[in-house]
Amino acid sequence: MTLTLVQVIVSGLLIGAVYALFSSGLTLIWGMMNVVNFAHGDFVMLGMYAAFVTMVWLHGGVGLAGVVAAVLLLVVGVVVYYGLIRQIMRGPMLAQILSTFGLALFIRYAAFWFFSANFVTLPEGALGGTVSVAGIYLGVPELIAGVVAIALTGGMYLLLVHTTLGSQLLAVSEDRQAAMLMGIRPDRMQALAWGLASAAAGIAGALMAAIYPISPTIGETLALTAFVVVTFGGFGSVPGALLAGLMIGVVQALSAFWFGPIYRDVAVYTLFVLMLWVRPQGLLGTA
């Protein structure tokens, strides 16, 4: 295995970790409420613009941009839950799909109105340069994004399985009525789940803002990626989202390296269809 190929694989793992971070939020919402959020990619886009506004318009630092994106999207997630999701959860699945799809369009065209259709980027000196690790040259933005994303995804998993709050969230996902009898307030837990999922999307967006150009339409591509990762890893499984995100990142990187950038998504969706055929519940999902 050549050093170049190793570098391609490591780069794929780093960007795949960011995929896993924002996809873990989507799988958390599905696991708790069986709601498919078609606006999740646009939440990531909002996180990217939050980082841009903080660093370019307000002249804040990189850390502040991440905090602002997380807090802003946490608030957005809670507001969306109380203002929209709580009203449609008892309705048919079609109402949920159309409502979150309409929310995605609203966010996207609001971004068009406020930021215009032009691509924007963060300043080059904000988070640039490369580092050499064992002879492998990695971009500083990709390295920071990958490490932070893995840490936060792992933190979300630990929150769910090793804390009282996580136990309450899982109790609501298992049986809402039984959770109420135990003194847990389901509405509060579900609003918190939306807030956590949206905050994860916001932080992922802030991390990706240093890597990709920002535009109002980038949420479309990211939403498709999130659905592939969640389905591939297994709906409701945060470890599955992490594993699938890393795999998707590597597949994209190798496809672009061997066949050209235009084929990277072809390889991912081909693998996605094969997974649905062989194991429709995903890698770590339950049948």
mmCIF file of C-alpha atoms in Angstrom:
data_model
loop_
_atom_site.group_PDB
_atom_site.id
_atom_site.type_symbol
_atom_site.label_atom_id
_atom_site.label_comp_id
_atom_site.label_asym_id
_atom_site.label_seq_id
_atom_site.Cartn_x
_atom_site.Cartn_y
_atom_site.Cartn_z
ATOM 1 C CA MET A 1 0.000 0.000 0.000
ATOM 2 C CA THR A 2 1.576 3.249 -1.118
ATOM 3 C CA LEU A 3 1.896 6.272 1.108
ATOM 4 C CA THR A 4 -0.447 8.184 -1.189
ATOM 5 C CA LEU A 5 -3.151 5.561 -0.797
ATOM 6 C CA VAL A 6 -2.774 5.654 2.987
ATOM 7 C CA GLN A 7 -3.148 9.422 2.871
ATOM 8 C CA VAL A 8 -6.331 9.105 0.805
ATOM 9 C CA ILE A 9 -7.799 6.592 3.274
ATOM 10 C CA VAL A 10 -6.945 8.745 6.298
ATOM 11 C CA SER A 11 -8.496 11.793 4.620
ATOM 12 C CA GLY A 12 -11.626 9.752 3.950
ATOM 13 C CA LEU A 13 -11.795 8.673 7.587
ATOM 14 C CA LEU A 14 -11.536 12.282 8.779
ATOM 15 C CA ILE A 15 -14.358 13.589 6.596
ATOM 16 C CA GLY A 16 -16.346 10.417 7.315
ATOM 17 C CA ALA A 17 -16.166 11.250 11.019
ATOM 18 C CA VAL A 18 -17.912 14.561 10.303
ATOM 19 C CA TYR A 19 -20.570 12.678 8.322
ATOM 20 C CA ALA A 20 -21.053 10.462 11.360
ATOM 21 C CA LEU A 21 -21.452 13.446 13.690
ATOM 22 C CA PHE A 22 -24.370 15.080 11.891
ATOM 23 C CA SER A 23 -25.887 11.717 10.950
ATOM 24 C CA SER A 24 -25.894 10.628 14.607
ATOM 25 C CA GLY A 25 -28.354 13.449 15.284
ATOM 26 C CA LEU A 26 -30.648 12.177 12.560
ATOM 27 C CA THR A 27 -30.517 8.635 13.915
ATOM 28 C CA LEU A 28 -31.220 9.920 17.455
ATOM 29 C CA ILE A 29 -34.432 11.601 16.290
ATOM 30 C CA TRP A 30 -35.534 8.495 14.402
ATOM 31 C CA GLY A 31 -34.744 6.220 17.334
ATOM 32 C CA MET A 32 -36.807 8.336 19.744
ATOM 33 C CA MET A 33 -39.754 9.434 17.626
ATOM 34 C CA ASN A 34 -39.759 7.554 14.314
ATOM 35 C CA VAL A 35 -39.673 10.936 12.573
ATOM 36 C CA VAL A 36 -37.602 11.419 9.414
ATOM 37 C CA ASN A 37 -36.202 14.951 9.360
ATOM 38 C CA PHE A 38 -35.701 15.985 5.733
ATOM 39 C CA ALA A 39 -34.407 19.367 6.925
ATOM 40 C CA HIS A 40 -31.403 17.865 8.719
ATOM 41 C CA GLY A 41 -28.981 18.745 5.920
ATOM 42 C CA ASP A 42 -30.200 22.331 6.017
ATOM 43 C CA PHE A 43 -29.503 22.428 9.753
ATOM 44 C CA VAL A 44 -25.882 21.610 8.871
ATOM 45 C CA MET A 45 -25.969 24.423 6.315
ATOM 46 C CA LEU A 46 -27.154 26.816 9.034
ATOM 47 C CA GLY A 47 -24.204 25.719 11.163
ATOM 48 C CA MET A 48 -21.859 26.549 8.293
ATOM 49 C CA TYR A 49 -23.347 30.032 7.923
ATOM 50 C CA ALA A 50 -23.238 30.532 11.701
ATOM 51 C CA ALA A 51 -19.485 29.875 11.587
ATOM 52 C CA PHE A 52 -19.121 32.228 8.619
ATOM 53 C CA VAL A 53 -21.006 35.067 10.315
ATOM 54 C CA THR A 54 -19.087 34.606 13.571
ATOM 55 C CA MET A 55 -15.649 34.565 11.961
ATOM 56 C CA VAL A 56 -16.074 36.961 9.022
ATOM 57 C CA TRP A 57 -18.724 39.455 10.117
ATOM 58 C CA LEU A 58 -18.098 39.435 13.877
ATOM 59 C CA HIS A 59 -14.351 38.611 13.714
ATOM 60 C CA GLY A 60 -14.635 35.808 16.262
ATOM 61 C CA GLY A 61 -12.310 32.848 16.641
ATOM 62 C CA VAL A 62 -12.664 29.254 15.533
ATOM 63 C CA GLY A 63 -13.771 28.013 18.961
ATOM 64 C CA LEU A 64 -16.391 30.734 19.263
ATOM 65 C CA ALA A 65 -17.767 29.810 15.839
ATOM 66 C CA GLY A 66 -18.333 26.239 16.986
ATOM 67 C CA VAL A 67 -20.033 27.347 20.193
ATOM 68 C CA VAL A 68 -22.290 29.805 18.356
ATOM 69 C CA ALA A 69 -23.278 27.165 15.788
ATOM 70 C CA ALA A 70 -24.065 24.632 18.518
ATOM 71 C CA VAL A 71 -26.143 27.020 20.649
ATOM 72 C CA LEU A 72 -27.991 28.496 17.674
ATOM 73 C CA LEU A 73 -28.945 25.109 16.262
ATOM 74 C CA LEU A 74 -29.890 23.757 19.694
ATOM 75 C CA VAL A 75 -32.397 26.604 20.004
ATOM 76 C CA VAL A 76 -33.599 26.031 16.428
ATOM 77 C CA GLY A 77 -34.120 22.332 17.154
ATOM 78 C CA VAL A 78 -36.170 22.972 20.295
ATOM 79 C CA VAL A 79 -38.282 25.633 18.545
ATOM 80 C CA VAL A 80 -38.903 23.322 15.579
ATOM 81 C CA TYR A 81 -40.005 20.540 17.923
ATOM 82 C CA TYR A 82 -42.508 22.653 19.867
ATOM 83 C CA GLY A 83 -43.649 24.648 16.842
ATOM 84 C CA LEU A 84 -43.965 21.851 14.288
ATOM 85 C CA ILE A 85 -42.939 18.314 15.182
ATOM 86 C CA ARG A 86 -45.101 17.932 18.298
ATOM 87 C CA GLN A 87 -48.134 18.849 16.189
ATOM 88 C CA ILE A 88 -47.510 16.307 13.430
ATOM 89 C CA MET A 89 -46.190 13.311 15.386
ATOM 90 C CA ARG A 90 -49.670 11.860 15.809
ATOM 91 C CA GLY A 91 -50.437 12.311 12.119
ATOM 92 C CA PRO A 92 -49.656 9.970 9.229
ATOM 93 C CA MET A 93 -46.079 9.478 8.026
ATOM 94 C CA LEU A 94 -46.876 11.456 4.861
ATOM 95 C CA ALA A 95 -47.655 14.540 6.989
ATOM 96 C CA GLN A 96 -44.296 14.194 8.749
ATOM 97 C CA ILE A 97 -42.439 13.838 5.460
ATOM 98 C CA LEU A 98 -44.138 16.806 3.810
ATOM 99 C CA SER A 99 -43.764 18.992 6.909
ATOM 100 C CA THR A 100 -40.015 18.441 7.344
ATOM 101 C CA PHE A 101 -39.502 18.724 3.577
ATOM 102 C CA GLY A 102 -41.354 22.043 3.653
ATOM 103 C CA LEU A 103 -39.180 23.126 6.587
ATOM 104 C CA ALA A 104 -36.089 22.306 4.522
ATOM 105 C CA LEU A 105 -37.337 24.467 1.657
ATOM 106 C CA PHE A 106 -38.157 27.323 4.043
ATOM 107 C CA ILE A 107 -34.665 27.277 5.591
ATOM 108 C CA ARG A 108 -32.989 26.979 2.191
ATOM 109 C CA TYR A 109 -34.803 29.890 0.574
ATOM 110 C CA ALA A 110 -34.468 32.020 3.694
ATOM 111 C CA ALA A 111 -30.712 31.495 3.333
ATOM 112 C CA PHE A 112 -30.971 32.509 -0.332
ATOM 113 C CA TRP A 113 -32.736 35.705 0.698
ATOM 114 C CA PHE A 114 -30.351 36.565 3.503
ATOM 115 C CA PHE A 115 -26.971 35.419 2.133
ATOM 116 C CA SER A 116 -27.664 35.333 -1.654
ATOM 117 C CA ALA A 117 -26.797 32.393 -3.909
ATOM 118 C CA ASN A 118 -23.076 33.199 -4.018
ATOM 119 C CA PHE A 119 -20.574 30.777 -2.538
ATOM 120 C CA VAL A 120 -18.659 32.076 0.484
ATOM 121 C CA THR A 121 -15.646 30.697 2.339
ATOM 122 C CA LEU A 122 -13.891 31.292 5.618
ATOM 123 C CA PRO A 123 -10.671 33.364 5.582
ATOM 124 C CA GLU A 124 -7.647 31.327 4.495
ATOM 125 C CA GLY A 125 -5.683 32.141 7.625
ATOM 126 C CA ALA A 126 -8.511 31.127 9.939
ATOM 127 C CA LEU A 127 -7.718 27.424 9.943
ATOM 128 C CA GLY A 128 -5.218 26.601 7.226
ATOM 129 C CA GLY A 129 -1.984 24.762 6.634
ATOM 130 C CA THR A 130 -0.957 21.125 6.702
ATOM 131 C CA VAL A 131 0.730 18.834 9.208
ATOM 132 C CA SER A 132 2.859 15.765 8.632
ATOM 133 C CA VAL A 133 2.012 12.633 10.629
ATOM 134 C CA ALA A 134 4.333 9.668 9.927
ATOM 135 C CA GLY A 135 4.991 11.023 6.452
ATOM 136 C CA ILE A 136 1.301 11.622 5.701
ATOM 137 C CA TYR A 137 0.361 15.225 4.980
ATOM 138 C CA LEU A 138 -3.068 16.213 6.260
ATOM 139 C CA GLY A 139 -4.890 19.511 6.114
ATOM 140 C CA VAL A 140 -5.305 21.150 9.501
ATOM 141 C CA PRO A 141 -9.076 21.800 8.953
ATOM 142 C CA GLU A 142 -9.687 18.144 8.044
ATOM 143 C CA LEU A 143 -7.621 16.876 10.970
ATOM 144 C CA ILE A 144 -9.348 19.096 13.530
ATOM 145 C CA ALA A 145 -12.789 18.362 12.077
ATOM 146 C CA GLY A 146 -12.245 14.604 12.150
ATOM 147 C CA VAL A 147 -10.840 14.453 15.672
ATOM 148 C CA VAL A 148 -13.526 16.742 17.128
ATOM 149 C CA ALA A 149 -16.294 14.878 15.291
ATOM 150 C CA ILE A 150 -15.178 11.471 16.605
ATOM 151 C CA ALA A 151 -14.928 12.843 20.145
ATOM 152 C CA LEU A 152 -18.410 14.399 20.013
ATOM 153 C CA THR A 153 -20.036 11.346 18.435
ATOM 154 C CA GLY A 154 -18.485 9.181 21.126
ATOM 155 C CA GLY A 155 -19.676 11.652 23.739
ATOM 156 C CA MET A 156 -23.237 11.442 22.418
ATOM 157 C CA TYR A 157 -23.134 7.644 22.666
ATOM 158 C CA LEU A 158 -21.806 7.787 26.234
ATOM 159 C CA LEU A 159 -24.525 10.300 27.129
ATOM 160 C CA LEU A 160 -27.200 7.920 25.887
ATOM 161 C CA VAL A 161 -25.938 4.737 27.545
ATOM 162 C CA HIS A 162 -24.149 5.871 30.717
ATOM 163 C CA THR A 163 -26.131 8.804 32.140
ATOM 164 C CA THR A 164 -29.503 9.267 33.815
ATOM 165 C CA LEU A 165 -30.497 11.732 31.130
ATOM 166 C CA GLY A 166 -29.675 9.182 28.458
ATOM 167 C CA SER A 167 -31.739 6.561 30.283
ATOM 168 C CA GLN A 168 -34.710 8.942 30.306
ATOM 169 C CA LEU A 169 -34.302 9.615 26.582
ATOM 170 C CA LEU A 170 -34.190 5.884 25.839
ATOM 171 C CA ALA A 171 -37.166 5.227 28.140
ATOM 172 C CA VAL A 172 -39.287 7.697 26.154
ATOM 173 C CA SER A 173 -38.186 6.064 22.902
ATOM 174 C CA GLU A 174 -39.184 2.620 24.207
ATOM 175 C CA ASP A 175 -42.579 3.460 25.720
ATOM 176 C CA ARG A 176 -43.872 7.029 26.054
ATOM 177 C CA GLN A 177 -46.768 6.106 28.353
ATOM 178 C CA ALA A 178 -44.634 4.006 30.704
ATOM 179 C CA ALA A 179 -42.085 6.820 30.861
ATOM 180 C CA MET A 180 -44.833 9.238 31.934
ATOM 181 C CA LEU A 181 -45.849 6.866 34.749
ATOM 182 C CA MET A 182 -42.221 6.926 35.953
ATOM 183 C CA GLY A 183 -42.293 10.718 36.230
ATOM 184 C CA ILE A 184 -40.468 11.463 32.987
ATOM 185 C CA ARG A 185 -41.849 14.275 30.850
ATOM 186 C CA PRO A 186 -41.801 12.936 27.270
ATOM 187 C CA ASP A 187 -42.268 16.321 25.612
ATOM 188 C CA ARG A 188 -39.251 17.720 27.422
ATOM 189 C CA MET A 189 -37.107 14.688 26.524
ATOM 190 C CA GLN A 190 -38.134 14.766 22.880
ATOM 191 C CA ALA A 191 -37.471 18.500 22.669
ATOM 192 C CA LEU A 192 -34.048 17.849 24.187
ATOM 193 C CA ALA A 193 -33.405 15.124 21.605
ATOM 194 C CA TRP A 194 -34.206 17.566 18.810
ATOM 195 C CA GLY A 195 -31.964 20.138 20.440
ATOM 196 C CA LEU A 196 -29.048 17.699 20.768
ATOM 197 C CA ALA A 197 -29.487 16.416 17.223
ATOM 198 C CA SER A 198 -29.621 19.948 15.830
ATOM 199 C CA ALA A 199 -26.623 21.045 17.901
ATOM 200 C CA ALA A 200 -24.634 18.111 16.500
ATOM 201 C CA ALA A 201 -25.621 19.224 13.004
ATOM 202 C CA GLY A 202 -24.592 22.799 13.822
ATOM 203 C CA ILE A 203 -21.158 21.791 15.116
ATOM 204 C CA ALA A 204 -20.642 19.542 12.086
ATOM 205 C CA GLY A 205 -21.540 22.488 9.868
ATOM 206 C CA ALA A 206 -19.023 24.728 11.648
ATOM 207 C CA LEU A 207 -16.343 22.055 11.141
ATOM 208 C CA MET A 208 -17.214 21.624 7.474
ATOM 209 C CA ALA A 209 -17.234 25.381 6.846
ATOM 210 C CA ALA A 210 -13.419 25.343 6.961
ATOM 211 C CA ILE A 211 -13.306 22.584 4.319
ATOM 212 C CA TYR A 212 -16.091 23.274 1.806
ATOM 213 C CA PRO A 213 -17.490 26.412 0.171
ATOM 214 C CA ILE A 214 -20.769 27.492 1.771
ATOM 215 C CA SER A 215 -23.998 27.988 -0.159
ATOM 216 C CA PRO A 216 -27.729 27.638 0.580
ATOM 217 C CA THR A 217 -27.953 24.485 -1.563
ATOM 218 C CA ILE A 218 -25.263 22.466 0.187
ATOM 219 C CA GLY A 219 -27.878 21.103 2.586
ATOM 220 C CA GLU A 220 -29.415 19.005 -0.212
ATOM 221 C CA THR A 221 -26.229 16.976 -0.690
ATOM 222 C CA LEU A 222 -25.590 16.698 3.034
ATOM 223 C CA ALA A 223 -29.135 15.463 3.683
ATOM 224 C CA LEU A 224 -28.688 12.659 1.154
ATOM 225 C CA THR A 225 -25.364 11.748 2.746
ATOM 226 C CA ALA A 226 -26.967 11.674 6.200
ATOM 227 C CA PHE A 227 -29.756 9.343 5.037
ATOM 228 C CA VAL A 228 -27.234 7.003 3.416
ATOM 229 C CA VAL A 229 -25.118 6.928 6.591
ATOM 230 C CA VAL A 230 -28.095 6.360 8.909
ATOM 231 C CA THR A 231 -29.612 3.644 6.733
ATOM 232 C CA PHE A 232 -26.237 2.006 6.194
ATOM 233 C CA GLY A 233 -25.395 2.003 9.906
ATOM 234 C CA GLY A 234 -28.885 1.132 11.112
ATOM 235 C CA PHE A 235 -31.682 3.519 12.097
ATOM 236 C CA GLY A 236 -31.461 4.405 15.779
ATOM 237 C CA SER A 237 -27.837 3.242 16.253
ATOM 238 C CA VAL A 238 -25.259 5.944 17.055
ATOM 239 C CA PRO A 239 -22.329 3.458 16.853
ATOM 240 C CA GLY A 240 -23.758 2.331 13.522
ATOM 241 C CA ALA A 241 -23.779 5.928 12.295
ATOM 242 C CA LEU A 242 -20.136 6.326 13.327
ATOM 243 C CA LEU A 243 -19.070 3.119 11.591
ATOM 244 C CA ALA A 244 -21.096 3.885 8.461
ATOM 245 C CA GLY A 245 -19.850 7.487 8.310
ATOM 246 C CA LEU A 246 -16.233 6.343 8.398
ATOM 247 C CA MET A 247 -16.913 3.736 5.707
ATOM 248 C CA ILE A 248 -18.741 6.178 3.451
ATOM 249 C CA GLY A 249 -15.907 8.701 3.801
ATOM 250 C CA VAL A 250 -13.326 6.098 2.795
ATOM 251 C CA VAL A 251 -15.423 4.866 -0.135
ATOM 252 C CA GLN A 252 -15.830 8.428 -1.408
ATOM 253 C CA ALA A 253 -12.119 9.159 -1.073
ATOM 254 C CA LEU A 254 -10.997 5.958 -2.798
ATOM 255 C CA SER A 255 -13.548 6.339 -5.604
ATOM 256 C CA ALA A 256 -12.403 9.894 -6.273
ATOM 257 C CA PHE A 257 -8.757 8.773 -6.185
ATOM 258 C CA TRP A 258 -9.151 5.769 -8.494
ATOM 259 C CA PHE A 259 -11.929 6.823 -10.875
ATOM 260 C CA GLY A 260 -12.274 10.607 -10.529
ATOM 261 C CA PRO A 261 -14.336 12.937 -8.319
ATOM 262 C CA ILE A 262 -17.508 12.573 -10.404
ATOM 263 C CA TYR A 263 -17.729 8.873 -9.479
ATOM 264 C CA ARG A 264 -17.443 9.173 -5.719
ATOM 265 C CA ASP A 265 -21.191 9.452 -5.136
ATOM 266 C CA VAL A 266 -21.903 6.706 -7.682
ATOM 267 C CA ALA A 267 -19.822 4.284 -5.619
ATOM 268 C CA VAL A 268 -21.529 5.325 -2.379
ATOM 269 C CA TYR A 269 -25.071 4.900 -3.695
ATOM 270 C CA THR A 270 -24.178 1.595 -5.345
ATOM 271 C CA LEU A 271 -22.895 0.336 -2.010
ATOM 272 C CA PHE A 272 -26.033 1.722 -0.374
ATOM 273 C CA VAL A 273 -28.345 -0.241 -2.699
ATOM 274 C CA LEU A 274 -26.329 -3.426 -2.130
ATOM 275 C CA MET A 275 -26.657 -2.957 1.628
ATOM 276 C CA LEU A 276 -30.443 -2.566 1.357
ATOM 277 C CA TRP A 277 -30.563 -5.761 -0.682
ATOM 278 C CA VAL A 278 -28.349 -7.846 1.632
ATOM 279 C CA ARG A 279 -29.072 -6.329 5.071
ATOM 280 C CA PRO A 280 -31.913 -3.776 4.970
ATOM 281 C CA GLN A 281 -31.741 -3.106 8.722
ATOM 282 C CA GLY A 282 -28.190 -1.763 8.333
ATOM 283 C CA LEU A 283 -24.891 -2.832 9.854
ATOM 284 C CA LEU A 284 -25.850 -2.450 13.540
ATOM 285 C CA GLY A 285 -29.606 -2.069 13.226
ATOM 286 C CA THR A 286 -32.158 -4.624 14.376
ATOM 287 C CA ALA A 287 -34.455 -6.426 11.968
#
